[in-house]
Structures are given as C-alpha cells and as structure tokens.
Amino acid sequence: MATLKEKLSELLPQKQQEIHQLLKEHGDKVISEVTVRQAFGGMRGVKALICDTSLVEPDKGLAIRGIPILDLVDKFPEEIFYLLLTDELPDKEALSSLQKDLQEREEVPSYVWDVLDTMADDAHPMTMLSTAVLVMQRDSLFAKEYRKGISKSEYWKPVLEDSLQLIARLPSIAAGIYRKRFNKGPRIEPDNNLDWAGNFAHMMGVPDPTGDFANMMRLYMVLHSDHEGGNVSAHTCHCVGSALSDPFYSVSAGLNGLAGPLHGLANQECLRFVLALKEKYNGVPTKEQLVDFAWETLNAGKVIPGYGHAVLRVTDPRFLAFRDFGLRVCPDDEVFKIVDLLFNTIPDVLKEHGKAKNPWPNVDAGSGSLLYHFGMKEFDYYTVLFGVSRSLGMLSQIVMSRGLGEAIERPKSVGTDWVKKFVGAE
Ligand code: NMX
Ligand code: MLT
C-alpha cells in the first residue's frame, strides 16, 4: 500500500477535478440561508464550510470518512490520521511506514524546553502547549518554501511535512509539560518500540501495571481527533491557515480556542463538578442530592459542563465509548459512578430547565473520570490531551485545504443597524 504522501499525490488531483466540475456545473446553487437569529447566534447550522475528513450528524454523531466513530475505537490514532487524509485505513505496511516516519521526527528542539522553562510555575498547561507549538514556527518548511516562491499546486507538500513534524513531537512536548508543570520529575525518553499514543502514555510516567492507561490514551486520542469543520478549534485553525499562515501558527490558534470552557476546557470543568459533588455529599450522592446540586448550578446562571452540544441532538457516541471503557475497567470507582449517575439524571433536569437544545452528554462528560481513576488528578492538564488528539484533525484539515487550493476566509459582516434596516425593524 502507498505511503501517505504517495496516496495524497494520487488523490488530490482527482479531488480537485471533482470540485472544479462541481463548481462549474452547480456553483450558483443555494445550500444554506442565514436568518437574523443565526447571524447573531454563532452561525449555528449555517452550511458555509467544506470539510471532507469527518461529519457530525445531529442524530448519529461523529463519522470519520463515513465510518461511525464507535467502529473505530480499536484503531491506533495513527490509523485515524491516515484515514482522515486519504479516506482509507492503512494496511499493516502503510501503518508501520507512518509510525516509523513519526518516530524519526520525534526529537523536540531544545529551544522549546528552554521557552517552557521560562514560563510561570502556574501557567495553564494549555498556554504551555500552545506556546510550544507557536515557537516551533521558526522551523516551518511551508513558511520557508513560501518565501522561496513555491507554486500553489505544491503547497500541501511542505504543509504535510510540517504536520508530520508537529504530530511526531506533540506527545513528547505534552508529556514534558505534564512532568514539568506538576513536578513529576525529569522528562522520560521515548520508547521507539511503542506506538504514538502508547509512547505518550509511557512518557507521562503514570503507573500502568495493567496497560489499561495506555489503552485509554489510544482511545482518547482516537475519540477527540476530529469533529468536522465548524467546531471552534478546527474552524479557528482553518481560518488562520486560510491566510497561508503555516501549520504551527494555525494549530496554536486552534488550541487557544480549545482552551475555552465552552469547548475543550469543559472536560476539566466536568471533573471539577463531579469532585464538588463527591465532596459535598461525602461520596456518591443519591439521585435526589444530584438533582438538587444540578438545580443549584443552573439557578446560579452556570452551565452543567459536559452536557449539551451545538450540533448533536443525541448522546455523543464518544461519551458512550468512554462509558463502555469505564464499565469494563473501573465500574466501582466512585468518581466514575457519579459520572454514570449524572448520565441517568442530568438529561431530565436539563429538559425540565427547558433551555439547552440538547440535554445529552458530550465527549467531555466522562473522559476526566477515567483519567482520575488512573491517578492523573491534575485536571488542569486534561485539555492538553484533547489538544494533542485534535491536532490530528486540525492538521489533516489544513493539508486538505492547501491540497484543494481553498480560498482565504473572508465572510461579510454587517452591523445591527444594517440588519434592522434590512428587515424593516423600528
Ligand atoms: N447547562 C446549562 N445550560 C445550557 C447547557 C448546559 N449544559 N447547554 C446549553 N445551555 C443553555 C445555553 O447556555 C443557552 O442559554 P441562553 O439562551 O441563556 O444563552 C441555551 O441553553 C441554548 O443553548 P443551545 O443552543 O442548546 O447550545 P449552544 O449551541 O449555544 O452551545 C454548548 C453548545 C456545548 C456550548 C452548550 O451546550 C454548553 O455550554 N454546554 C456546557 C459546556 C460543554 O460541555 N462544552 C463542551 C462541548 C463539547 N466540546 O468538547 O467542545
Ligand atoms: C468537538 O469535539 O469539537 C466538540 O464536540 C464541539 C463541537 O463539535 O462543536
């Protein structure tokens, strides 16, 4: 089977031709309209972005290149990256060629550690991750080639190189941040007998006598990898990349969006919520206590973290995958039990509250309890794991964007007065 680059060299011209034909024949057809509510409401539901790597159907959840995420839970994240880009899962040979390529690129330049060492002791781990990605911009091959005057049809090649470079280094960087920020001792060297996520787990140094922590990391990296193009991290990365900012600039920007509590930071907020419940009721609360706590949260004008979604209208299949893992590995863990109790309680509370369009759990509702079970109690770190995984999706989307010659993003904005005049409002 072909390597990633060979495969893309074959696929991209076909895809370009397909899009060219589509635009020629149907370029003026309307696929979406925008209401005043949508323009003021985060463009919810407006179809104005193209993303071929994955799709989120409101009633089904994530499918990567047409494959439901629950059918991919046993794959390696490297396989998912190959799938995101090429529409095919790699065979054994293509997978080991990709794994070898990543291993050869994994060394982190010493200046990255120097920069991280100068950061404040209480810097948020997401700030550290985004900074580490940003400082590596000086090594961007795309930026260098662009300066030399590379042809537009070749953009995707150095972008792929930068992407592989970044993916290869992220586990070492993220594990290094964990060990430094939480005083876990010196960095741990990579073990090249391990796969990408297994190596990440190894370098964090979390005790793992059963190998279940490494398995959880593989699952974690698969589940958070991509969620079509409109979520804040992917869209931000896409928008920044559309200015031909290189993958380092673009991913760093996407990570900054992921660090918001309504997006990726919800997983740390979720665990904070669960632990507050545990502390208040001295263990696993009763259903009645949980309902009271949820109402207290809502009445204080706060959201229930891990619940609701901008697109989904069913339980997030990624939550179900984590829940299945928990039921197998730690069914009696108190924190996991509270997460399960929340799953059986919160949707009814949110339905009664009547605001959230989707009362069901999203990916962030359960992941933290599993990390906590394995002894990773530093929940400020959890979004970093999301970020490492989401980089697979952000980067595959950027490679596709440059490969397909997508335009710079520049939608039109209008003012409130313009809208009032347009709709004939007083
Ligand atoms: N708890 C309380 N209120 C909620 C929740 C929730 N979990 N979800 C939505 N609402 C409210 C929302 O704040 C809004 O209120 P208002 O009219 O006062 O502004 C109203 O319900 C309608 O919001 P929706 O249209 O249902 O949700 P929207 O698409 O605007 O936002 C989220 C989606 C995910 C931002 C929202 O559901 C939320 O804040 N959830 C909690 C945070 C969270 O779990 N985020 C993680 C998302 C997944 N990820 O990893 O990124
Ligand atoms: C994601 O994985 O990006 C989140 O579920 C948020 C989203 O899709 O909007």
Short mmCIF file of C-alpha atoms and ligand atoms in Angstrom, two decimals:
data_model
loop_
_atom_site.label_atom_id
_atom_site.label_comp_id
_atom_site.label_asym_id
_atom_site.label_seq_id
_atom_site.Cartn_x
_atom_site.Cartn_y
_atom_site.Cartn_z
CA MET A 1 0.00 0.00 0.00
CA ALA A 2 1.13 3.55 -0.71
CA THR A 3 2.67 5.90 1.87
CA LEU A 4 0.64 8.89 2.97
CA LYS A 5 2.43 11.25 0.57
CA GLU A 6 2.10 8.88 -2.41
CA LYS A 7 -1.55 8.36 -1.65
CA LEU A 8 -2.23 12.10 -1.40
CA SER A 9 -0.32 12.79 -4.63
CA GLU A 10 -2.73 10.41 -6.33
CA LEU A 11 -5.91 11.57 -4.58
CA LEU A 12 -5.64 15.34 -4.52
CA PRO A 13 -5.68 15.93 -8.33
CA GLN A 14 -8.79 13.71 -8.58
CA LYS A 15 -10.49 15.62 -5.79
CA GLN A 16 -9.53 18.97 -7.32
CA GLN A 17 -11.05 17.88 -10.63
CA GLU A 18 -14.22 16.72 -8.85
CA ILE A 19 -14.59 20.10 -7.11
CA HIS A 20 -13.79 22.01 -10.29
CA GLN A 21 -16.58 20.16 -12.11
CA LEU A 22 -18.99 20.64 -9.20
CA LEU A 23 -18.38 24.38 -9.16
CA LYS A 24 -18.65 24.63 -12.92
CA GLU A 25 -21.99 22.84 -13.05
CA HIS A 26 -23.58 23.79 -9.72
CA GLY A 27 -21.57 26.71 -8.37
CA ASP A 28 -24.60 29.01 -8.08
CA LYS A 29 -26.95 26.62 -6.29
CA VAL A 30 -28.00 27.67 -2.77
CA ILE A 31 -27.12 25.18 0.01
CA SER A 32 -27.92 27.34 3.03
CA GLU A 33 -29.62 30.54 4.09
CA VAL A 34 -28.84 32.73 7.09
CA THR A 35 -31.52 34.05 9.41
CA VAL A 36 -31.07 37.04 11.69
CA ARG A 37 -31.05 34.63 14.67
CA GLN A 38 -28.22 32.59 13.12
CA ALA A 39 -26.15 35.68 12.37
CA PHE A 40 -26.43 36.78 16.00
CA GLY A 41 -26.28 33.20 17.33
CA GLY A 42 -22.89 31.83 16.42
CA MET A 43 -23.90 30.89 12.84
CA ARG A 44 -25.44 27.70 14.20
CA GLY A 45 -26.47 25.37 11.37
CA VAL A 46 -25.26 27.63 8.54
CA LYS A 47 -23.65 25.44 5.89
CA ALA A 48 -20.73 27.57 4.73
CA LEU A 49 -17.64 25.43 5.30
CA ILE A 50 -16.36 22.37 3.46
CA CYS A 51 -14.78 19.54 5.45
CA ASP A 52 -14.30 16.06 3.98
CA THR A 53 -12.42 14.47 6.87
CA SER A 54 -15.46 13.84 9.09
CA LEU A 55 -19.13 14.61 9.57
CA VAL A 56 -21.33 15.06 12.64
CA GLU A 57 -24.97 14.18 12.03
CA PRO A 58 -27.21 15.58 14.82
CA ASP A 59 -28.93 12.20 15.31
CA LYS A 60 -25.86 9.96 14.96
CA GLY A 61 -22.72 11.79 15.96
CA LEU A 62 -19.26 11.60 14.53
CA ALA A 63 -18.35 9.55 11.48
CA ILE A 64 -14.79 9.74 10.16
CA ARG A 65 -14.80 9.41 6.38
CA GLY A 66 -18.19 7.74 6.65
CA ILE A 67 -17.19 5.26 9.39
CA PRO A 68 -19.10 5.70 12.68
CA ILE A 69 -16.68 6.53 15.48
CA LEU A 70 -17.85 3.53 17.53
CA ASP A 71 -16.49 1.27 14.76
CA LEU A 72 -13.06 2.89 15.08
CA VAL A 73 -12.47 2.60 18.83
CA ASP A 74 -9.95 -0.26 18.45
CA LYS A 75 -7.74 1.62 15.97
CA PHE A 76 -4.47 3.40 16.59
CA PRO A 77 -4.63 7.22 16.30
CA GLU A 78 -2.03 6.98 13.51
CA GLU A 79 -4.53 4.88 11.54
CA ILE A 80 -7.14 7.58 12.11
CA PHE A 81 -4.77 10.26 10.79
CA TYR A 82 -4.21 8.21 7.63
CA LEU A 83 -7.97 7.68 7.31
CA LEU A 84 -8.76 11.37 7.83
CA LEU A 85 -6.45 12.30 4.98
CA THR A 86 -6.95 9.52 2.49
CA ASP A 87 -10.44 8.10 3.05
CA GLU A 88 -8.88 4.66 3.69
CA LEU A 89 -7.50 2.85 6.70
CA PRO A 90 -3.82 1.96 6.17
CA ASP A 91 -2.77 -1.65 5.76
CA LYS A 92 -0.01 -3.02 8.01
CA GLU A 93 2.78 -1.80 5.78
CA ALA A 94 1.42 1.75 5.37
CA LEU A 95 0.78 1.97 9.11
CA SER A 96 4.29 0.90 10.05
CA SER A 97 5.77 3.28 7.47
CA LEU A 98 3.79 6.15 9.05
CA GLN A 99 4.79 5.07 12.57
CA LYS A 100 8.45 4.89 11.56
CA ASP A 101 8.24 8.30 9.90
CA LEU A 102 6.79 9.80 13.11
CA GLN A 103 9.49 8.17 15.25
CA GLU A 104 12.21 9.63 13.07
CA ARG A 105 10.79 13.11 13.56
CA GLU A 106 10.02 12.95 17.28
CA GLU A 107 13.01 14.83 18.69
CA VAL A 108 11.93 18.13 20.23
CA PRO A 109 14.32 21.07 19.61
CA SER A 110 16.00 22.18 22.84
CA TYR A 111 14.74 25.77 22.42
CA VAL A 112 11.19 24.50 23.05
CA TRP A 113 12.19 23.24 26.50
CA ASP A 114 14.09 26.50 27.13
CA VAL A 115 10.95 28.53 26.42
CA LEU A 116 8.76 26.26 28.57
CA ASP A 117 11.31 26.53 31.39
CA THR A 118 10.91 30.30 31.46
CA MET A 119 7.14 30.17 31.88
CA ALA A 120 5.47 30.92 35.21
CA ASP A 121 5.03 27.96 37.55
CA ASP A 122 1.28 28.43 37.44
CA ALA A 123 0.96 28.88 33.65
CA HIS A 124 -2.00 26.89 32.39
CA PRO A 125 -0.83 23.70 30.64
CA MET A 126 -2.83 24.76 27.55
CA THR A 127 -0.88 28.04 27.45
CA MET A 128 2.31 25.98 27.61
CA LEU A 129 1.18 23.66 24.82
CA SER A 130 0.08 26.47 22.53
CA THR A 131 3.33 28.37 23.20
CA ALA A 132 5.45 25.29 22.46
CA VAL A 133 3.67 24.83 19.13
CA LEU A 134 4.00 28.50 18.28
CA VAL A 135 7.74 28.76 18.97
CA MET A 136 8.38 25.87 16.58
CA GLN A 137 7.03 28.09 13.79
CA ARG A 138 10.63 29.09 13.09
CA ASP A 139 11.15 25.56 11.71
CA SER A 140 8.17 25.64 9.36
CA LEU A 141 9.09 24.20 5.98
CA PHE A 142 5.96 25.69 4.46
CA ALA A 143 6.96 29.21 5.59
CA LYS A 144 10.45 28.69 4.11
CA GLU A 145 9.17 27.29 0.82
CA TYR A 146 6.60 30.05 0.53
CA ARG A 147 9.33 32.66 0.91
CA LYS A 148 11.29 30.93 -1.85
CA GLY A 149 8.24 31.12 -4.11
CA ILE A 150 6.72 27.64 -4.21
CA SER A 151 3.85 27.06 -6.67
CA LYS A 152 0.32 26.99 -5.25
CA SER A 153 -0.20 23.43 -6.52
CA GLU A 154 2.69 22.29 -4.29
CA TYR A 155 1.60 23.99 -1.04
CA TRP A 156 0.24 20.82 0.50
CA LYS A 157 3.62 19.05 0.41
CA PRO A 158 5.51 21.25 2.91
CA VAL A 159 2.26 21.58 4.89
CA LEU A 160 2.18 17.78 5.18
CA GLU A 161 5.85 17.82 6.24
CA ASP A 162 5.14 20.43 8.94
CA SER A 163 2.09 18.45 10.06
CA LEU A 164 4.04 15.20 10.45
CA GLN A 165 6.76 17.10 12.29
CA LEU A 166 4.25 18.56 14.70
CA ILE A 167 2.33 15.32 15.28
CA ALA A 168 5.59 13.46 15.91
CA ARG A 169 6.73 15.96 18.55
CA LEU A 170 3.43 16.60 20.33
CA PRO A 171 3.46 13.54 22.66
CA SER A 172 6.98 14.38 23.94
CA ILE A 173 6.06 18.04 24.36
CA ALA A 174 2.75 17.34 26.09
CA ALA A 175 4.28 14.69 28.35
CA GLY A 176 7.17 17.07 29.13
CA ILE A 177 4.63 19.75 30.10
CA TYR A 178 2.86 17.28 32.41
CA ARG A 179 6.07 16.32 34.19
CA LYS A 180 7.39 19.86 34.49
CA ARG A 181 4.17 21.64 35.43
CA PHE A 182 3.16 19.08 38.07
CA ASN A 183 6.62 18.32 39.49
CA LYS A 184 6.67 14.71 38.33
CA GLY A 185 10.44 14.58 37.91
CA PRO A 186 12.67 14.68 34.84
CA ARG A 187 11.32 14.08 31.34
CA ILE A 188 11.09 10.43 30.25
CA GLU A 189 12.76 9.42 26.98
CA PRO A 190 10.54 7.98 24.23
CA ASP A 191 10.47 4.20 23.71
CA ASN A 192 10.55 3.51 20.00
CA ASN A 193 9.05 0.06 20.40
CA LEU A 194 5.80 1.74 21.24
CA ASP A 195 3.08 3.25 19.07
CA TRP A 196 2.40 7.02 19.12
CA ALA A 197 -0.20 7.06 21.92
CA GLY A 198 1.45 4.20 23.85
CA ASN A 199 4.64 6.24 23.82
CA PHE A 200 2.76 9.32 25.00
CA ALA A 201 1.39 7.31 27.96
CA HIS A 202 4.89 5.97 28.68
CA MET A 203 6.47 9.46 28.66
CA MET A 204 3.88 10.82 31.09
CA GLY A 205 5.08 8.26 33.58
CA VAL A 206 1.65 7.41 35.01
CA PRO A 207 1.99 3.97 36.68
CA ASP A 208 0.36 1.46 34.35
CA PRO A 209 0.85 -2.13 35.57
CA THR A 210 -2.10 -3.48 33.52
CA GLY A 211 -1.52 -1.47 30.32
CA ASP A 212 -5.06 -0.08 30.64
CA PHE A 213 -3.83 3.52 30.94
CA ALA A 214 -2.03 3.22 27.58
CA ASN A 215 -5.17 1.68 26.09
CA MET A 216 -7.20 4.57 27.43
CA MET A 217 -4.77 7.04 25.87
CA ARG A 218 -5.13 5.30 22.50
CA LEU A 219 -8.90 5.54 22.81
CA TYR A 220 -8.69 9.15 23.99
CA MET A 221 -6.53 10.15 21.02
CA VAL A 222 -8.92 8.45 18.58
CA LEU A 223 -12.14 9.88 20.03
CA HIS A 224 -11.09 13.55 20.13
CA SER A 225 -9.25 13.62 16.82
CA ASP A 226 -11.79 15.32 14.59
CA HIS A 227 -15.37 16.63 14.76
CA GLU A 228 -15.97 18.05 11.28
CA GLY A 229 -15.01 21.63 10.40
CA GLY A 230 -17.23 24.01 12.36
CA ASN A 231 -16.13 23.42 15.97
CA VAL A 232 -14.10 26.28 17.43
CA SER A 233 -10.67 24.59 17.31
CA ALA A 234 -10.95 23.21 13.77
CA HIS A 235 -12.61 26.31 12.41
CA THR A 236 -10.07 28.65 14.01
CA CYS A 237 -7.20 26.59 12.65
CA HIS A 238 -8.84 26.56 9.22
CA CYS A 239 -9.42 30.31 9.26
CA VAL A 240 -5.85 31.13 10.31
CA GLY A 241 -4.46 28.61 7.81
CA SER A 242 -6.54 30.16 5.03
CA ALA A 243 -4.29 33.24 5.24
CA LEU A 244 -1.47 30.79 4.39
CA SER A 245 -0.18 31.01 7.94
CA ASP A 246 1.74 27.78 8.40
CA PRO A 247 0.53 24.76 10.45
CA PHE A 248 2.37 25.91 13.60
CA TYR A 249 0.59 29.29 13.64
CA SER A 250 -2.71 27.66 12.73
CA VAL A 251 -2.67 24.83 15.26
CA SER A 252 -1.51 27.12 18.05
CA ALA A 253 -4.52 29.35 17.28
CA GLY A 254 -6.86 26.35 17.23
CA LEU A 255 -5.53 25.21 20.61
CA ASN A 256 -6.28 28.63 22.07
CA GLY A 257 -9.91 28.14 21.05
CA LEU A 258 -9.93 24.65 22.50
CA ALA A 259 -8.84 26.16 25.82
CA GLY A 260 -12.25 27.82 26.31
CA PRO A 261 -14.65 26.33 28.89
CA LEU A 262 -17.49 26.01 26.37
CA HIS A 263 -15.18 23.91 24.16
CA GLY A 264 -12.29 21.65 25.24
CA LEU A 265 -11.82 23.04 28.73
CA ALA A 266 -15.24 21.58 29.58
CA ASN A 267 -13.53 18.26 30.44
CA GLN A 268 -11.62 19.81 33.35
CA GLU A 269 -14.75 21.74 34.39
CA CYS A 270 -16.68 18.50 34.32
CA LEU A 271 -14.35 16.74 36.69
CA ARG A 272 -14.38 19.79 38.96
CA PHE A 273 -18.19 19.48 39.02
CA VAL A 274 -18.05 15.75 39.82
CA LEU A 275 -15.49 16.23 42.60
CA ALA A 276 -17.50 19.09 44.11
CA LEU A 277 -20.48 16.73 44.25
CA LYS A 278 -18.40 13.99 45.84
CA GLU A 279 -17.03 16.36 48.45
CA LYS A 280 -20.37 17.95 49.29
CA TYR A 281 -22.12 14.61 49.79
CA ASN A 282 -19.12 12.73 51.11
CA GLY A 283 -19.07 10.10 48.38
CA VAL A 284 -21.52 9.07 45.69
CA PRO A 285 -24.64 11.26 46.13
CA THR A 286 -28.18 9.98 45.89
CA LYS A 287 -30.13 10.85 42.77
CA GLU A 288 -32.13 13.46 44.77
CA GLN A 289 -28.95 15.14 46.00
CA LEU A 290 -27.61 15.21 42.48
CA VAL A 291 -30.80 16.80 41.16
CA ASP A 292 -30.57 19.50 43.90
CA PHE A 293 -26.93 20.19 43.02
CA ALA A 294 -27.73 20.47 39.32
CA TRP A 295 -30.54 22.96 40.02
CA GLU A 296 -28.25 24.99 42.30
CA THR A 297 -25.77 25.19 39.39
CA LEU A 298 -28.41 26.19 36.87
CA ASN A 299 -30.05 28.71 39.22
CA ALA A 300 -26.65 30.33 39.76
CA GLY A 301 -26.63 31.01 35.99
CA LYS A 302 -23.94 28.40 35.25
CA VAL A 303 -23.93 25.60 32.68
CA ILE A 304 -23.70 21.90 33.51
CA PRO A 305 -20.33 21.04 31.98
CA GLY A 306 -20.22 18.07 29.63
CA TYR A 307 -23.87 18.39 28.65
CA GLY A 308 -25.40 19.98 25.57
CA HIS A 309 -23.98 20.40 22.10
CA ALA A 310 -24.18 22.85 19.23
CA VAL A 311 -24.84 20.12 16.65
CA LEU A 312 -25.65 16.84 18.41
CA ARG A 313 -29.18 16.02 19.48
CA VAL A 314 -28.41 12.57 20.94
CA THR A 315 -25.91 11.21 23.46
CA ASP A 316 -22.44 11.74 21.99
CA PRO A 317 -21.16 8.32 20.81
CA ARG A 318 -17.71 9.39 22.06
CA PHE A 319 -19.17 9.62 25.58
CA LEU A 320 -20.63 6.13 25.13
CA ALA A 321 -17.21 4.80 24.10
CA PHE A 322 -15.62 6.23 27.27
CA ARG A 323 -18.51 4.92 29.37
CA ASP A 324 -18.05 1.42 27.93
CA PHE A 325 -14.36 1.60 28.77
CA GLY A 326 -15.16 2.69 32.34
CA LEU A 327 -17.75 -0.06 32.80
CA ARG A 328 -15.11 -2.58 31.77
CA VAL A 329 -12.12 -1.16 33.65
CA CYS A 330 -13.35 0.71 36.72
CA PRO A 331 -17.09 0.11 37.33
CA ASP A 332 -16.69 0.53 41.10
CA ASP A 333 -14.66 3.74 41.04
CA GLU A 334 -16.66 6.40 42.95
CA VAL A 335 -15.89 9.21 40.51
CA PHE A 336 -16.88 7.04 37.55
CA LYS A 337 -20.07 6.04 39.40
CA ILE A 338 -21.00 9.72 39.81
CA VAL A 339 -20.43 10.29 36.08
CA ASP A 340 -22.80 7.41 35.38
CA LEU A 341 -25.35 8.74 37.83
CA LEU A 342 -25.14 12.15 36.15
CA PHE A 343 -25.80 10.44 32.80
CA ASN A 344 -29.00 8.99 34.27
CA THR A 345 -30.09 12.26 35.87
CA ILE A 346 -28.92 15.43 34.11
CA PRO A 347 -30.83 14.99 30.82
CA ASP A 348 -34.16 15.10 32.71
CA VAL A 349 -33.06 18.16 34.69
CA LEU A 350 -31.99 19.97 31.51
CA LYS A 351 -35.24 19.01 29.80
CA GLU A 352 -37.19 20.48 32.71
CA HIS A 353 -34.95 23.57 32.70
CA GLY A 354 -36.01 23.95 29.08
CA LYS A 355 -33.10 25.94 27.67
CA ALA A 356 -30.48 23.55 26.26
CA LYS A 357 -31.48 22.24 22.83
CA ASN A 358 -29.59 19.04 23.58
CA PRO A 359 -29.85 17.65 27.14
CA TRP A 360 -27.47 14.73 26.49
CA PRO A 361 -23.81 14.29 27.46
CA ASN A 362 -21.00 15.26 25.09
CA VAL A 363 -17.45 13.84 24.88
CA ASP A 364 -16.26 15.84 27.90
CA ALA A 365 -18.74 14.35 30.37
CA GLY A 366 -16.86 11.13 31.05
CA SER A 367 -13.22 11.31 29.99
CA GLY A 368 -11.96 13.08 33.13
CA SER A 369 -13.27 10.40 35.48
CA LEU A 370 -11.19 7.77 33.68
CA LEU A 371 -8.02 9.88 33.82
CA TYR A 372 -8.70 10.46 37.51
CA HIS A 373 -9.10 6.72 38.04
CA PHE A 374 -5.62 6.14 36.62
CA GLY A 375 -4.15 8.65 39.05
CA MET A 376 -3.96 11.65 36.74
CA LYS A 377 -5.53 14.01 39.21
CA GLU A 378 -4.24 17.28 37.73
CA PHE A 379 -7.38 18.20 35.84
CA ASP A 380 -5.94 21.48 34.55
CA TYR A 381 -3.99 19.19 32.24
CA TYR A 382 -6.89 17.31 30.67
CA THR A 383 -7.48 19.71 27.78
CA VAL A 384 -3.86 19.20 26.69
CA LEU A 385 -4.77 15.60 25.88
CA PHE A 386 -7.75 16.84 23.87
CA GLY A 387 -5.37 19.27 22.11
CA VAL A 388 -2.83 16.61 21.14
CA SER A 389 -5.61 14.48 19.71
CA ARG A 390 -7.44 17.36 17.99
CA SER A 391 -4.17 18.29 16.26
CA LEU A 392 -4.62 15.16 14.12
CA GLY A 393 -7.91 16.56 12.84
CA MET A 394 -6.80 20.18 12.56
CA LEU A 395 -3.69 19.19 10.62
CA SER A 396 -5.44 16.80 8.28
CA GLN A 397 -7.98 19.53 7.54
CA ILE A 398 -5.18 22.02 6.76
CA VAL A 399 -3.40 19.57 4.45
CA MET A 400 -6.68 19.04 2.59
CA SER A 401 -7.36 22.80 2.43
CA ARG A 402 -3.98 23.56 0.88
CA GLY A 403 -4.19 20.50 -1.36
CA LEU A 404 -7.53 21.66 -2.70
CA GLY A 405 -6.42 25.28 -3.06
CA GLU A 406 -9.11 26.67 -0.75
CA ALA A 407 -9.55 30.45 -0.59
CA ILE A 408 -8.77 32.81 2.26
CA GLU A 409 -11.79 33.02 4.65
CA ARG A 410 -13.49 36.38 4.49
CA PRO A 411 -17.24 36.30 5.12
CA LYS A 412 -19.13 39.60 5.12
CA SER A 413 -20.11 41.21 8.41
CA VAL A 414 -22.91 43.72 8.84
CA GLY A 415 -23.92 45.93 11.76
CA THR A 416 -27.04 45.78 13.93
CA ASP A 417 -28.34 48.92 12.27
CA TRP A 418 -27.89 47.32 8.86
CA VAL A 419 -29.92 44.29 9.98
CA LYS A 420 -32.66 46.50 11.46
CA LYS A 421 -32.93 48.47 8.24
CA PHE A 422 -32.85 45.32 6.10
CA VAL A 423 -35.70 43.61 7.99
CA GLY A 424 -37.68 46.84 8.38
CA ALA A 425 -37.47 46.87 12.20
CA GLU A 426 -38.31 50.04 14.15
N1 NMX B 1 -26.19 23.62 31.02
C1 NMX B 1 -26.99 24.71 31.16
N2 NMX B 1 -27.45 25.44 30.14
C2 NMX B 1 -27.14 25.03 28.92
C3 NMX B 1 -26.34 23.89 28.67
C4 NMX B 1 -25.85 23.18 29.79
N3 NMX B 1 -25.06 22.13 29.67
N4 NMX B 1 -26.21 23.74 27.35
C5 NMX B 1 -26.87 24.76 26.78
N5 NMX B 1 -27.43 25.54 27.73
C6 NMX B 1 -28.14 26.79 27.54
C7 NMX B 1 -27.25 27.79 26.80
O1 NMX B 1 -26.33 28.40 27.67
C8 NMX B 1 -28.25 28.72 26.19
O2 NMX B 1 -28.70 29.60 27.20
P1 NMX B 1 -29.08 31.14 26.87
O3 NMX B 1 -30.26 31.05 25.98
O4 NMX B 1 -29.36 31.72 28.21
O5 NMX B 1 -27.89 31.74 26.19
C9 NMX B 1 -29.41 27.78 25.85
O6 NMX B 1 -29.24 26.62 26.67
C10 NMX B 1 -29.42 27.34 24.39
O7 NMX B 1 -28.14 26.81 24.07
P2 NMX B 1 -28.00 25.65 22.97
O8 NMX B 1 -28.48 26.20 21.66
O9 NMX B 1 -28.62 24.40 23.46
O10 NMX B 1 -26.43 25.41 22.99
P3 NMX B 1 -25.29 26.14 22.12
O11 NMX B 1 -25.27 25.51 20.76
O12 NMX B 1 -25.45 27.61 22.15
O13 NMX B 1 -23.99 25.79 22.94
C11 NMX B 1 -22.60 24.32 24.20
C12 NMX B 1 -23.45 24.48 22.94
C13 NMX B 1 -21.83 22.99 24.11
C14 NMX B 1 -21.58 25.46 24.25
C15 NMX B 1 -23.53 24.33 25.44
O14 NMX B 1 -24.40 23.22 25.40
C16 NMX B 1 -22.77 24.34 26.75
O15 NMX B 1 -22.39 25.42 27.21
N6 NMX B 1 -22.50 23.13 27.37
C17 NMX B 1 -21.70 23.04 28.57
C18 NMX B 1 -20.23 23.18 28.23
C19 NMX B 1 -19.71 21.96 27.49
O16 NMX B 1 -19.96 20.84 27.85
N7 NMX B 1 -18.93 22.22 26.43
C20 NMX B 1 -18.25 21.13 25.71
C21 NMX B 1 -18.75 20.91 24.29
C22 NMX B 1 -18.01 19.77 23.66
N8 NMX B 1 -16.60 20.09 23.44
O17 NMX B 1 -15.78 19.33 23.79
O18 NMX B 1 -16.26 21.11 22.88
C1 MLT B 2 -15.72 18.96 19.44
O1 MLT B 2 -15.31 17.80 19.53
O2 MLT B 2 -15.14 19.82 18.76
C2 MLT B 2 -16.90 19.36 20.25
O3 MLT B 2 -17.81 18.32 20.40
C3 MLT B 2 -17.52 20.68 19.87
C4 MLT B 2 -18.19 20.78 18.55
O4 MLT B 2 -18.23 19.87 17.74
O5 MLT B 2 -18.76 21.87 18.32
#
